[in-house]
Short mmCIF file of C-alpha atoms in Angstrom, two decimals:
data_model
loop_
_atom_site.label_atom_id
_atom_site.label_comp_id
_atom_site.label_asym_id
_atom_site.label_seq_id
_atom_site.Cartn_x
_atom_site.Cartn_y
_atom_site.Cartn_z
CA MET A 264 19.00 -66.83 50.40
CA GLN A 265 15.66 -66.84 50.91
CA ALA A 266 15.13 -63.93 51.13
CA TRP A 267 17.14 -62.51 48.59
CA ILE A 268 15.36 -65.21 46.32
CA SER A 269 12.01 -63.56 47.28
CA ASN A 270 13.63 -60.35 46.13
CA VAL A 271 14.41 -60.72 43.16
CA ILE A 272 11.14 -62.80 42.65
CA SER A 273 9.59 -59.72 43.60
CA GLU A 274 11.41 -57.47 41.00
CA GLN A 275 10.58 -59.02 37.85
CA GLN A 276 6.96 -59.52 39.24
CA LEU A 277 7.43 -55.54 39.41
CA SER A 278 9.23 -54.99 36.50
CA ALA A 279 6.22 -56.88 34.29
CA ASN A 280 3.88 -55.28 36.47
CA THR A 281 5.40 -51.98 35.10
CA LYS A 282 5.21 -53.24 31.07
CA ALA A 283 2.11 -54.04 31.16
CA SER A 284 0.57 -51.23 32.84
CA VAL A 285 3.03 -48.86 30.55
CA VAL A 286 1.42 -50.99 27.29
CA LYS A 287 -2.18 -50.30 28.73
CA THR A 288 -2.24 -46.68 29.02
CA PHE A 289 -0.20 -47.07 25.41
CA LEU A 290 -3.24 -48.99 24.10
CA PHE A 291 -6.21 -46.70 26.11
CA ILE A 292 -4.52 -43.75 24.73
CA LEU A 293 -4.02 -45.50 21.26
CA CYS A 294 -7.86 -46.14 21.29
CA LEU A 295 -9.01 -43.12 22.52
CA LEU A 296 -7.69 -41.73 18.64
CA PRO A 297 -10.45 -42.05 16.73
CA LEU A 298 -13.05 -40.63 19.50
CA ILE A 299 -10.50 -37.44 19.13
CA TYR A 300 -9.91 -37.53 15.59
CA LEU A 301 -14.04 -37.23 15.21
CA VAL A 302 -13.88 -34.43 17.97
CA TRP A 303 -11.13 -32.39 16.88
CA GLY A 304 -13.04 -32.76 13.55
CA LEU A 305 -16.31 -31.62 14.96
CA PHE A 306 -14.84 -28.33 16.22
CA THR A 307 -12.35 -27.40 13.76
CA ASP A 308 -15.27 -28.19 10.86
CA ASN A 309 -13.64 -30.95 8.80
CA LEU A 310 -16.38 -33.64 9.01
CA GLY A 311 -17.99 -32.81 5.91
CA ALA A 312 -21.60 -31.23 4.59
CA ASN A 313 -23.27 -33.53 7.87
CA PRO A 314 -20.95 -34.19 10.48
CA VAL A 315 -23.30 -35.82 12.60
CA GLU A 316 -24.21 -38.44 9.84
CA THR A 317 -19.69 -38.37 9.41
CA LEU A 318 -19.76 -39.29 13.84
CA THR A 319 -22.34 -41.44 13.79
CA ARG A 320 -21.11 -44.11 10.70
CA SER A 321 -17.92 -43.38 12.62
CA SER A 322 -18.69 -44.85 15.66
CA GLY A 323 -20.10 -47.81 14.68
CA LEU A 324 -17.73 -48.95 12.49
CA TRP A 325 -14.81 -48.48 15.02
CA ALA A 326 -17.16 -50.49 17.03
CA LEU A 327 -17.22 -52.78 14.88
CA ARG A 328 -13.74 -52.93 14.51
CA PHE A 329 -13.39 -52.65 17.89
CA LEU A 330 -15.46 -55.79 17.95
CA LEU A 331 -13.51 -57.65 15.20
CA ILE A 332 -10.06 -57.13 17.10
CA THR A 333 -11.13 -58.16 19.98
CA LEU A 334 -12.23 -61.42 18.87
CA LEU A 335 -8.77 -61.25 17.61
CA VAL A 336 -6.65 -61.68 20.65
CA SER A 337 -7.38 -65.50 21.20
CA PRO A 338 -6.01 -66.46 17.77
CA ILE A 339 -3.06 -64.09 17.93
CA ARG A 340 -2.50 -66.41 21.43
CA TRP A 341 -2.79 -69.55 20.01
CA TYR A 342 -0.28 -68.72 17.33
CA THR A 343 2.20 -67.00 18.13
CA GLY A 344 2.18 -68.15 22.11
CA LEU A 345 1.87 -64.41 23.07
CA THR A 346 0.07 -65.29 25.92
CA ALA A 347 0.80 -61.86 27.78
CA ILE A 348 -2.16 -60.11 25.63
CA VAL A 349 -5.51 -61.60 27.03
CA LYS A 350 -4.46 -59.18 29.57
CA TYR A 351 -5.23 -56.36 26.88
CA ARG A 352 -8.93 -58.01 25.48
CA ARG A 353 -11.01 -56.65 28.03
CA MET A 354 -10.15 -53.13 27.19
CA LEU A 355 -10.39 -53.44 23.67
CA GLY A 356 -13.71 -55.33 24.74
CA LEU A 357 -14.72 -51.95 26.70
CA TYR A 358 -14.16 -49.79 23.52
CA ALA A 359 -16.22 -51.63 21.32
CA PHE A 360 -19.18 -50.95 24.20
CA PHE A 361 -17.67 -47.18 24.53
CA TYR A 362 -18.00 -46.61 20.88
CA ALA A 363 -21.35 -48.83 20.25
CA SER A 364 -22.68 -45.88 22.97
CA VAL A 365 -21.70 -43.15 21.09
CA HIS A 366 -23.04 -44.69 17.79
CA MET A 367 -26.21 -45.60 19.45
CA LEU A 368 -26.63 -41.71 21.89
CA LEU A 369 -26.40 -40.37 17.95
CA TYR A 370 -28.90 -42.04 17.35
CA LEU A 371 -31.05 -41.97 19.91
CA GLY A 372 -30.16 -37.93 20.56
CA LEU A 373 -29.60 -36.48 17.43
CA ASP A 374 -31.80 -38.75 14.88
CA GLN A 375 -34.60 -39.47 17.47
CA LEU A 376 -34.64 -36.48 20.08
CA PHE A 377 -34.76 -38.66 22.67
CA ASP A 378 -38.47 -39.16 22.14
CA ILE A 379 -39.21 -42.72 23.27
CA GLN A 380 -43.06 -43.53 21.12
CA ASP A 381 -40.72 -42.42 17.67
CA ILE A 382 -37.87 -44.59 18.89
CA TRP A 383 -39.87 -47.29 19.38
CA LYS A 384 -41.68 -47.15 16.30
CA ASP A 385 -38.86 -46.50 14.70
CA ILE A 386 -37.54 -49.92 15.76
CA VAL A 387 -39.73 -52.06 15.15
CA LYS A 388 -40.31 -50.53 11.67
CA ARG A 389 -36.48 -50.82 10.14
CA PRO A 390 -35.05 -54.15 9.49
CA PHE A 391 -31.61 -52.84 10.60
CA ILE A 392 -32.32 -50.24 13.03
CA THR A 393 -33.83 -53.36 14.72
CA VAL A 394 -30.49 -55.38 14.67
CA GLY A 395 -28.82 -53.00 15.31
CA PHE A 396 -30.64 -52.63 18.71
CA ILE A 397 -30.59 -56.15 19.25
CA SER A 398 -26.74 -56.42 18.74
CA PHE A 399 -26.09 -52.97 20.95
CA ILE A 400 -28.81 -55.32 23.42
CA LEU A 401 -26.44 -57.97 23.95
CA LEU A 402 -23.61 -56.07 24.52
CA LEU A 403 -24.73 -54.59 28.10
CA PRO A 404 -24.20 -58.07 30.07
CA LEU A 405 -20.82 -58.06 28.31
CA ALA A 406 -20.02 -54.55 29.33
CA ILE A 407 -21.85 -55.22 32.86
CA THR A 408 -19.80 -58.35 33.66
CA SER A 409 -16.70 -57.53 32.47
CA THR A 410 -15.30 -56.78 36.38
CA ASN A 411 -13.35 -59.39 37.86
CA LYS A 412 -15.90 -59.83 40.91
CA MET A 413 -18.01 -60.31 37.93
CA MET A 414 -16.23 -62.96 36.39
CA LYS A 415 -15.93 -64.56 40.40
CA ARG A 416 -18.78 -64.60 41.15
CA LEU A 417 -20.70 -66.16 37.59
CA GLY A 418 -17.74 -68.85 37.58
CA GLY A 419 -15.13 -68.88 34.25
CA LYS A 420 -16.98 -71.49 32.87
CA ARG A 421 -20.57 -69.13 33.12
CA TRP A 422 -19.24 -66.35 32.40
CA LYS A 423 -17.06 -67.86 28.82
CA ARG A 424 -20.00 -68.73 27.91
CA LEU A 425 -21.36 -65.96 28.36
CA HIS A 426 -18.99 -63.61 26.30
CA ARG A 427 -19.61 -66.50 23.58
CA LEU A 428 -22.59 -64.16 22.52
CA THR A 429 -19.08 -61.20 21.12
CA TYR A 430 -19.45 -64.13 17.77
CA LEU A 431 -23.60 -62.94 17.59
CA ILE A 432 -23.28 -58.98 18.37
CA ALA A 433 -20.25 -59.49 15.88
CA THR A 434 -22.63 -60.92 13.06
CA LEU A 435 -25.59 -59.56 13.60
CA SER A 436 -23.18 -55.69 13.21
CA CYS A 437 -21.85 -57.14 10.07
CA VAL A 438 -25.77 -57.37 8.87
CA HIS A 439 -26.76 -54.05 10.48
CA PHE A 440 -23.94 -52.35 7.87
CA LEU A 441 -24.97 -54.39 4.50
CA MET A 442 -28.26 -53.86 5.38
CA LEU A 443 -27.94 -49.78 5.68
CA VAL A 444 -26.06 -49.81 2.52
CA LYS A 445 -28.04 -48.46 -0.55
CA ALA A 446 -25.73 -50.33 -3.54
CA ASP A 447 -22.18 -50.21 -3.22
CA ILE A 448 -22.23 -52.98 -0.19
CA ARG A 449 -17.96 -53.70 -0.32
CA GLU A 450 -17.56 -52.15 2.51
CA PRO A 451 -19.83 -54.52 4.82
CA VAL A 452 -18.83 -57.31 2.28
CA ILE A 453 -15.24 -56.61 3.68
CA TYR A 454 -16.00 -56.86 7.33
CA MET A 455 -18.22 -59.80 6.54
CA ILE A 456 -15.67 -61.89 4.99
CA LEU A 457 -12.63 -59.95 7.73
CA LEU A 458 -15.49 -61.62 10.56
CA SER A 459 -16.02 -65.22 8.36
CA LEU A 460 -11.81 -65.75 8.65
CA LEU A 461 -12.18 -65.22 13.12
CA PHE A 462 -14.49 -67.83 12.35
CA PHE A 463 -12.88 -70.19 10.70
CA VAL A 464 -9.23 -70.11 12.81
CA ARG A 465 -11.55 -71.01 15.68
CA LEU A 466 -13.23 -73.43 14.09
CA PHE A 467 -9.78 -75.50 12.83
CA HIS A 468 -8.45 -74.48 16.13
CA SER A 469 -10.94 -75.93 18.43
CA LEU A 470 -10.79 -78.95 15.16
CA SER A 471 -7.02 -79.63 15.74
CA LYS A 472 -7.39 -79.27 20.08
CA LYS A 473 -10.16 -82.49 19.97
CA LYS A 474 -7.70 -84.43 17.15
CA LEU A 475 -5.08 -84.26 19.97
CA VAL A 476 -7.42 -84.88 23.18
CA SER A 477 -8.97 -88.46 20.84
CA ARG A 478 -5.33 -89.41 19.94
CA MET B 38 7.43 -80.36 -16.93
CA PHE B 39 8.04 -78.18 -19.81
CA PHE B 40 11.10 -74.91 -19.39
CA ARG B 41 11.40 -72.85 -21.98
CA LYS B 42 14.78 -70.62 -21.43
CA GLN B 43 14.70 -66.98 -22.65
CA LYS B 44 16.27 -65.85 -25.71
CA SER B 45 18.90 -63.59 -25.58
CA TRP B 46 16.77 -61.20 -27.27
CA GLU B 47 13.38 -61.28 -25.39
CA ILE B 48 13.01 -59.03 -22.14
CA SER B 49 11.38 -60.45 -19.58
CA GLU B 50 7.47 -59.59 -19.11
CA SER B 51 8.19 -57.66 -16.05
CA GLU B 52 9.59 -55.08 -18.64
CA VAL B 53 6.24 -55.74 -20.39
CA THR B 54 4.27 -52.32 -20.61
CA ASP B 55 1.18 -52.47 -19.37
CA TYR B 56 -1.47 -52.62 -22.37
CA GLU B 57 -3.70 -49.85 -20.44
CA ILE B 58 -0.91 -47.57 -20.06
CA TYR B 59 0.51 -48.25 -23.48
CA GLN B 60 -3.03 -47.68 -24.46
CA ASN B 61 -2.85 -43.89 -22.47
CA ARG B 62 0.03 -42.88 -24.33
CA ARG B 63 -0.46 -39.77 -25.74
CA GLN B 64 -2.52 -38.94 -21.98
CA PHE B 65 0.98 -39.82 -20.50
CA LEU B 66 2.77 -37.26 -22.60
CA ASN B 67 0.15 -34.37 -22.01
CA THR B 68 -0.40 -34.56 -18.38
CA SER B 69 3.85 -35.18 -18.12
CA LEU B 70 3.54 -31.78 -20.29
CA ALA B 71 1.24 -29.95 -18.52
CA VAL B 72 3.05 -31.09 -14.87
CA GLY B 73 5.95 -30.22 -17.28
CA LEU B 74 3.91 -26.45 -17.94
CA ALA B 75 2.23 -26.12 -14.73
CA GLY B 76 6.10 -26.03 -12.74
CA ALA B 77 7.07 -22.47 -15.20
CA LEU B 78 3.45 -21.16 -15.44
CA PRO B 79 1.35 -21.66 -11.63
CA SER B 80 -1.44 -20.36 -12.82
CA MET B 81 -1.91 -22.12 -15.84
CA ALA B 82 -1.33 -25.42 -13.60
CA LEU B 83 -4.56 -23.84 -10.76
CA ALA B 84 -6.71 -23.52 -14.23
CA ASP B 85 -6.15 -26.88 -15.36
CA VAL B 86 -6.65 -28.74 -11.71
CA ALA B 87 -10.10 -27.51 -11.40
CA LYS B 88 -12.58 -26.22 -13.60
CA GLN B 89 -13.60 -22.58 -13.51
CA PRO B 90 -17.39 -22.08 -13.86
CA LYS B 91 -18.35 -19.15 -16.33
CA PRO B 92 -20.89 -17.12 -14.46
CA PHE B 93 -24.66 -16.44 -16.11
CA SER B 94 -25.18 -13.40 -16.60
CA ASP B 95 -28.83 -11.91 -17.07
CA VAL B 96 -30.24 -14.27 -15.16
CA SER B 97 -34.07 -13.16 -13.67
CA LYS B 98 -35.64 -14.07 -10.44
CA SER B 99 -38.47 -16.65 -9.73
CA PRO B 100 -41.60 -15.85 -7.34
CA PHE B 101 -41.24 -20.07 -7.33
CA SER B 102 -37.96 -19.69 -5.30
CA THR B 103 -38.22 -20.34 -1.65
CA ASP B 104 -36.80 -17.21 1.16
CA GLU B 105 -35.06 -19.90 3.33
CA GLU B 106 -31.41 -20.09 4.27
CA LYS B 107 -29.23 -21.02 1.04
CA THR B 108 -27.25 -24.12 2.27
CA ASP B 109 -23.43 -23.13 1.52
CA PHE B 110 -21.70 -23.36 -1.77
CA GLU B 111 -19.19 -25.88 -0.43
CA SER B 112 -21.90 -28.38 0.90
CA ILE B 113 -23.30 -28.17 -2.49
CA THR B 114 -20.60 -29.13 -4.45
CA THR B 115 -18.31 -31.47 -1.74
CA TYR B 116 -21.87 -33.72 -0.77
CA ASN B 117 -22.87 -35.31 -2.97
CA ASN B 118 -24.87 -38.62 -4.75
CA PHE B 119 -23.88 -39.39 -7.87
CA TYR B 120 -22.82 -42.96 -8.31
CA GLU B 121 -21.05 -42.48 -12.04
CA PHE B 122 -17.82 -40.56 -9.86
CA GLY B 123 -18.55 -42.66 -7.08
CA THR B 124 -20.32 -44.47 -4.07
CA SER B 125 -19.70 -41.86 -0.80
CA LYS B 126 -20.80 -38.53 -0.46
CA GLN B 127 -16.93 -36.91 -1.26
CA ASP B 128 -16.13 -39.35 -4.03
CA PRO B 129 -17.98 -37.32 -6.81
CA ALA B 130 -16.29 -33.71 -6.16
CA ILE B 131 -12.47 -35.17 -6.14
CA ASN B 132 -13.13 -37.49 -9.58
CA ALA B 133 -15.60 -35.23 -11.57
CA THR B 134 -13.25 -31.95 -11.28
CA ALA B 135 -12.17 -32.15 -15.02
CA PHE B 136 -15.75 -33.72 -16.32
CA PRO B 137 -17.62 -33.02 -18.52
CA ASP B 138 -14.44 -33.65 -21.04
CA GLU B 139 -14.65 -30.20 -23.01
CA SER B 140 -13.18 -31.15 -25.81
CA GLN B 141 -16.10 -33.34 -26.54
CA PRO B 142 -19.08 -31.35 -27.40
CA TRP B 143 -22.02 -31.91 -25.24
CA LYS B 144 -24.89 -33.73 -27.34
CA VAL B 145 -28.41 -33.91 -26.77
CA VAL B 146 -30.35 -36.23 -28.44
CA ILE B 147 -34.87 -35.48 -27.79
CA ASP B 148 -36.63 -38.05 -29.74
CA GLY B 149 -39.09 -41.15 -29.17
CA GLU B 150 -43.54 -40.32 -29.35
CA CYS B 151 -42.51 -36.65 -30.50
CA ASP B 152 -43.04 -34.89 -34.10
CA LYS B 153 -39.31 -32.65 -34.16
CA PRO B 154 -36.52 -35.03 -32.72
CA GLY B 155 -33.82 -33.88 -33.18
CA THR B 156 -29.93 -33.89 -31.96
CA TYR B 157 -28.92 -30.70 -30.39
CA ASP B 158 -26.04 -29.04 -29.48
CA TYR B 159 -26.01 -28.19 -25.06
CA GLN B 160 -24.57 -25.10 -26.54
CA ASP B 161 -28.02 -24.71 -29.02
CA LEU B 162 -29.75 -25.96 -26.98
CA ILE B 163 -29.77 -23.49 -23.80
CA LYS B 164 -29.52 -20.59 -26.04
CA ALA B 165 -33.09 -20.58 -27.12
CA PHE B 166 -34.30 -20.14 -23.21
CA THR B 167 -34.08 -16.83 -20.83
CA LEU B 168 -32.60 -18.44 -18.03
CA GLU B 169 -33.62 -18.18 -13.65
CA GLU B 170 -32.49 -18.46 -10.59
CA ARG B 171 -34.75 -20.68 -8.23
CA ILE B 172 -34.41 -21.54 -4.66
CA TYR B 173 -35.79 -25.09 -3.96
CA ARG B 174 -35.78 -27.13 -1.29
CA MET B 175 -33.84 -30.44 -2.27
CA ARG B 176 -34.76 -33.50 -0.86
CA CYS B 177 -32.83 -36.25 -0.04
CA VAL B 178 -34.48 -40.58 0.14
CA GLU B 179 -31.66 -40.97 3.26
CA GLY B 180 -33.09 -38.33 5.25
CA TRP B 181 -31.08 -34.97 4.44
CA SER B 182 -32.13 -31.29 2.74
CA MET B 183 -30.20 -28.77 1.24
CA VAL B 184 -31.98 -25.57 0.05
CA ILE B 185 -30.54 -24.74 -3.47
CA PRO B 186 -30.30 -21.76 -6.04
CA TRP B 187 -30.07 -23.22 -9.06
CA ILE B 188 -30.11 -21.44 -12.78
CA GLY B 189 -32.38 -23.26 -15.38
CA PHE B 190 -35.02 -22.88 -17.90
CA PRO B 191 -38.88 -24.90 -17.55
CA LEU B 192 -38.10 -29.00 -18.96
CA ALA B 193 -41.95 -27.77 -20.38
CA ASP B 194 -40.57 -24.76 -22.24
CA LEU B 195 -38.03 -27.93 -24.13
CA LEU B 196 -40.49 -30.69 -24.52
CA LYS B 197 -43.02 -27.87 -25.87
CA LYS B 198 -40.83 -27.18 -28.71
CA ALA B 199 -40.52 -31.04 -30.00
CA GLN B 200 -43.54 -31.37 -29.88
CA PRO B 201 -44.56 -34.63 -28.36
CA ASN B 202 -47.67 -36.44 -29.70
CA SER B 203 -50.52 -38.00 -28.25
CA ARG B 204 -48.68 -41.79 -27.34
CA ALA B 205 -46.18 -39.44 -24.88
CA LYS B 206 -47.57 -40.75 -21.50
CA PHE B 207 -44.17 -39.78 -20.38
CA VAL B 208 -40.79 -38.77 -20.62
CA GLU B 209 -37.61 -41.33 -20.20
CA PHE B 210 -33.60 -38.81 -19.46
CA THR B 211 -30.58 -40.86 -19.46
CA THR B 212 -27.13 -39.91 -18.06
CA LEU B 213 -24.38 -40.28 -20.23
CA TYR B 214 -22.68 -43.45 -20.45
CA ASP B 215 -18.81 -42.82 -20.42
CA PRO B 216 -16.42 -45.93 -18.31
CA LYS B 217 -13.46 -43.09 -18.68
CA GLN B 218 -15.20 -40.06 -18.00
CA MET B 219 -17.06 -41.16 -15.32
CA PRO B 220 -15.19 -44.01 -13.47
CA GLY B 221 -17.70 -45.34 -11.03
CA GLN B 222 -19.69 -46.85 -14.09
CA ARG B 223 -16.91 -49.50 -14.11
CA ARG B 224 -18.18 -51.45 -11.14
CA ALA B 225 -21.93 -52.50 -11.91
CA VAL B 226 -23.02 -50.92 -8.74
CA LEU B 227 -26.40 -49.74 -11.00
CA ASP B 228 -27.65 -50.63 -14.38
CA TRP B 229 -26.09 -48.17 -16.12
CA PRO B 230 -26.46 -46.04 -17.54
CA TYR B 231 -28.73 -43.81 -15.17
CA VAL B 232 -32.24 -43.48 -16.19
CA GLU B 233 -35.30 -41.68 -14.77
CA GLY B 234 -38.54 -40.88 -15.75
CA LEU B 235 -41.80 -38.39 -15.52
CA ARG B 236 -45.13 -39.24 -16.39
CA ILE B 237 -45.80 -36.13 -18.97
CA ASP B 238 -48.06 -33.86 -16.68
CA GLU B 239 -45.45 -34.37 -13.74
CA ALA B 240 -42.46 -32.90 -16.64
CA MET B 241 -44.57 -30.10 -18.28
CA ASN B 242 -45.37 -29.00 -14.42
CA PRO B 243 -43.86 -25.43 -14.22
CA LEU B 244 -41.69 -26.04 -11.12
CA THR B 245 -40.15 -29.12 -13.04
CA LEU B 246 -36.83 -27.35 -14.23
CA LEU B 247 -33.89 -27.63 -16.30
CA SER B 248 -30.99 -27.22 -14.65
CA VAL B 249 -27.61 -25.89 -16.03
CA GLY B 250 -26.03 -24.16 -12.56
CA LEU B 251 -25.86 -23.43 -9.34
CA TYR B 252 -24.85 -19.81 -7.47
CA GLY B 253 -25.53 -17.86 -10.45
CA LYS B 254 -22.71 -20.54 -12.23
CA GLU B 255 -22.33 -22.92 -14.57
CA LEU B 256 -22.97 -26.47 -13.22
CA LEU B 257 -19.56 -28.59 -11.51
CA GLY B 258 -19.30 -31.70 -13.46
CA GLN B 259 -20.35 -33.37 -9.47
CA ASN B 260 -23.77 -31.26 -9.27
CA GLY B 261 -24.28 -33.35 -13.08
CA ALA B 262 -23.09 -30.18 -15.41
CA PRO B 263 -23.88 -29.46 -17.81
CA ILE B 264 -27.51 -30.36 -17.44
CA ARG B 265 -29.48 -31.94 -15.01
CA LEU B 266 -33.01 -32.34 -14.41
CA VAL B 267 -34.36 -31.05 -11.27
CA VAL B 268 -37.33 -31.95 -9.26
CA PRO B 269 -38.31 -30.28 -6.02
CA TRP B 270 -41.64 -32.05 -4.86
CA LYS B 271 -39.06 -36.12 -5.63
CA TYR B 272 -36.66 -37.43 -3.51
CA GLY B 273 -33.75 -35.98 -5.52
CA PHE B 274 -32.49 -38.76 -6.80
CA LYS B 275 -35.01 -38.36 -9.41
CA GLY B 276 -33.20 -35.58 -10.88
CA ILE B 277 -31.02 -37.41 -13.29
CA LYS B 278 -27.76 -35.78 -13.54
CA SER B 279 -25.86 -35.25 -16.85
CA ILE B 280 -28.26 -35.57 -19.87
CA VAL B 281 -27.76 -36.86 -22.92
CA HIS B 282 -31.12 -38.50 -24.14
CA ILE B 283 -34.62 -37.26 -23.61
CA ARG B 284 -36.65 -39.65 -25.07
CA PHE B 285 -41.26 -39.55 -25.16
CA VAL B 286 -42.23 -42.86 -24.32
CA GLU B 287 -45.97 -44.45 -23.92
CA ASP B 288 -45.12 -46.86 -20.70
CA MET B 289 -43.63 -45.89 -17.58
CA PRO B 290 -39.86 -46.38 -17.45
CA GLN B 291 -37.54 -48.62 -16.10
CA THR B 292 -35.53 -46.13 -13.84
CA ALA B 293 -31.91 -46.85 -12.23
CA TRP B 294 -33.08 -47.37 -9.23
CA MET B 295 -36.48 -49.41 -9.41
CA LYS B 296 -34.43 -51.62 -11.15
CA ALA B 297 -31.85 -51.55 -8.37
CA ASN B 298 -34.28 -52.38 -5.97
CA ALA B 299 -37.84 -52.39 -6.70
CA ARG B 300 -39.46 -52.54 -2.95
CA GLU B 301 -37.73 -49.54 -2.31
CA TYR B 302 -37.56 -47.41 -5.09
CA GLY B 303 -41.35 -46.55 -6.56
CA PHE B 304 -41.73 -44.80 -10.12
CA TYR B 305 -43.06 -41.75 -8.50
CA SER B 306 -41.15 -41.55 -5.29
CA ASN B 307 -42.84 -38.25 -4.23
CA VAL B 308 -41.84 -36.92 -0.95
CA ASN B 309 -43.80 -38.12 1.43
CA PRO B 310 -43.52 -38.16 4.87
CA ASN B 311 -46.34 -40.55 5.98
CA VAL B 312 -45.15 -42.94 3.43
CA ASP B 313 -41.42 -44.54 4.94
CA HIS B 314 -39.08 -46.27 2.84
CA PRO B 315 -38.19 -49.08 4.88
CA ARG B 316 -34.63 -47.47 6.02
CA TRP B 317 -35.02 -44.56 6.44
CA SER B 318 -38.42 -43.31 8.06
CA GLN B 319 -39.17 -39.96 5.81
CA ALA B 320 -40.48 -37.88 8.67
CA LYS B 321 -37.95 -35.83 9.50
CA GLU B 322 -34.51 -34.59 7.87
CA ARG B 323 -31.72 -33.38 8.69
CA ARG B 324 -30.97 -29.29 7.25
CA ILE B 325 -27.50 -29.67 6.26
CA GLY B 326 -25.71 -27.22 8.24
CA GLU B 327 -28.58 -28.29 10.92
CA PHE B 328 -27.93 -30.63 13.31
CA LEU B 329 -31.77 -31.30 15.14
CA LYS B 330 -33.97 -32.87 12.71
CA ARG B 331 -36.83 -31.15 11.28
CA LYS B 332 -40.78 -32.30 9.84
CA THR B 333 -40.24 -33.44 6.15
CA LEU B 334 -43.70 -31.53 4.94
CA MET B 335 -45.82 -33.59 2.29
CA PHE B 336 -44.90 -32.70 -1.58
CA ASN B 337 -41.17 -31.05 -0.18
CA GLY B 338 -43.62 -28.12 0.72
CA TYR B 339 -44.86 -27.54 -2.93
CA GLY B 340 -48.23 -29.17 -2.74
CA GLU B 341 -49.49 -25.69 -3.57
CA GLN B 342 -48.46 -26.58 -7.00
CA VAL B 343 -48.76 -30.05 -7.36
CA ALA B 344 -50.72 -31.87 -5.01
CA ASP B 345 -53.28 -32.46 -8.02
CA LEU B 346 -51.58 -33.90 -9.87
CA TYR B 347 -51.68 -37.12 -7.75
CA ALA B 348 -55.22 -36.31 -7.24
CA GLY B 349 -57.72 -40.04 -6.49
CA MET B 350 -54.15 -41.21 -5.68
CA ASP B 351 -52.83 -43.79 -3.43
CA LEU B 352 -50.19 -42.86 -2.38
CA LYS B 353 -49.45 -45.48 0.18
CA ARG B 354 -48.92 -47.78 -2.91
CA TYR B 355 -48.46 -45.47 -5.64
CA PHE B 356 -44.78 -44.64 -3.51
#
């Protein structure tokens, strides 16, 4: 009897695990599509007259989009009860880091030819580069501490506190976007509105939690 | 609460044709007719969709032309900053296919501080001048550049005919204002209409061109048809497009970009690798068609012809 029960449990566990890994694989490929599209566009000459600009802009935009998607995971969990989706948050966050790295490498390599002096001058001189650079640097510790090992080493509380940097990074990324447009601020403003909605949801959630506790 | 019962003869609000659609009913009829005809005559349909620019004959070559590799026609006509047709680079090529409306003859007003002001029909205006091809470098303030074979004539030829008087210190140019034809003007991205200006000696410099075509054919809408300014030693935005008004003035004109952001866009806007724009380093540029950046030249490489215009001026201050 005992053996039979444990057998059933492990089978259930197994099917849950396979389901998660299938979803994970699917999500992994889905998140890779923007990159595939860009690389395909590059080799078929479909990125317009200035392909480097298209690549830089798109990779930056996808980094910002993935930051916002990552921040969307918790609200979805609170309000739909879909607790399982937390399993996929790390991948989404790492994709934000991945697209930000592509964005950064394109800038360092194709715009600045990896000339350290030029890069430093640029960071100091142009405020939108400064802001973008800071937000990329802040992403680094989050990517480094994304493994289970690091999570354990830091301890849940400290790890969580560190990863709250995501809010700051997303804000800086929006500011970076806003600063680089010439006159038409529509697009960056849309991202700022989305980000402030995410902030509001969090504020609302933490306030309502406190209320429950004080009651 | 007040309830209003719908009378039997009334139709519901949702069935009423939008005022906008009602206003454009003739256009609607025309397009429906065109679509119907297009089905019957496919060759005609093509002609209707995208304007076919007419080629120019008798175009002379110019010693001012560069022998650098020309940017391809496709790039020149699909990668444009022309906010009157939208703020993305691809927008103008999509939104300016029917521009300018051929049923309305294009007029150019020349007035202000001159002895012979007048209003000219575009076709009559250009008849008086010998057209030449000038292959110029074009450097955008955003850090990219092209090499464009323009067709046009020196602005000076036109200005001299109007006989500017001694108070004419500057020349002010204005783009058409017509939100119907230029959908970008329906939003206040810039203070419409677009205005640009040159000092009179800059305007009279032999390099300064009024362009009516490129690659041997008439300008397309996205490139500033039917007539635009080309000032090759200045950033591209000084080359005002689709000009309807040229005015001689005594005071320095306030240009559209100066009004939008005076700290970033000066009146002179000469290409200068040593004076950085707050957002774009101007030391280097990406030539369209190339991957890596190249060094930007002082006055975009036209120093020999224009440097003396600015002798003694602090170009960091007068940027």
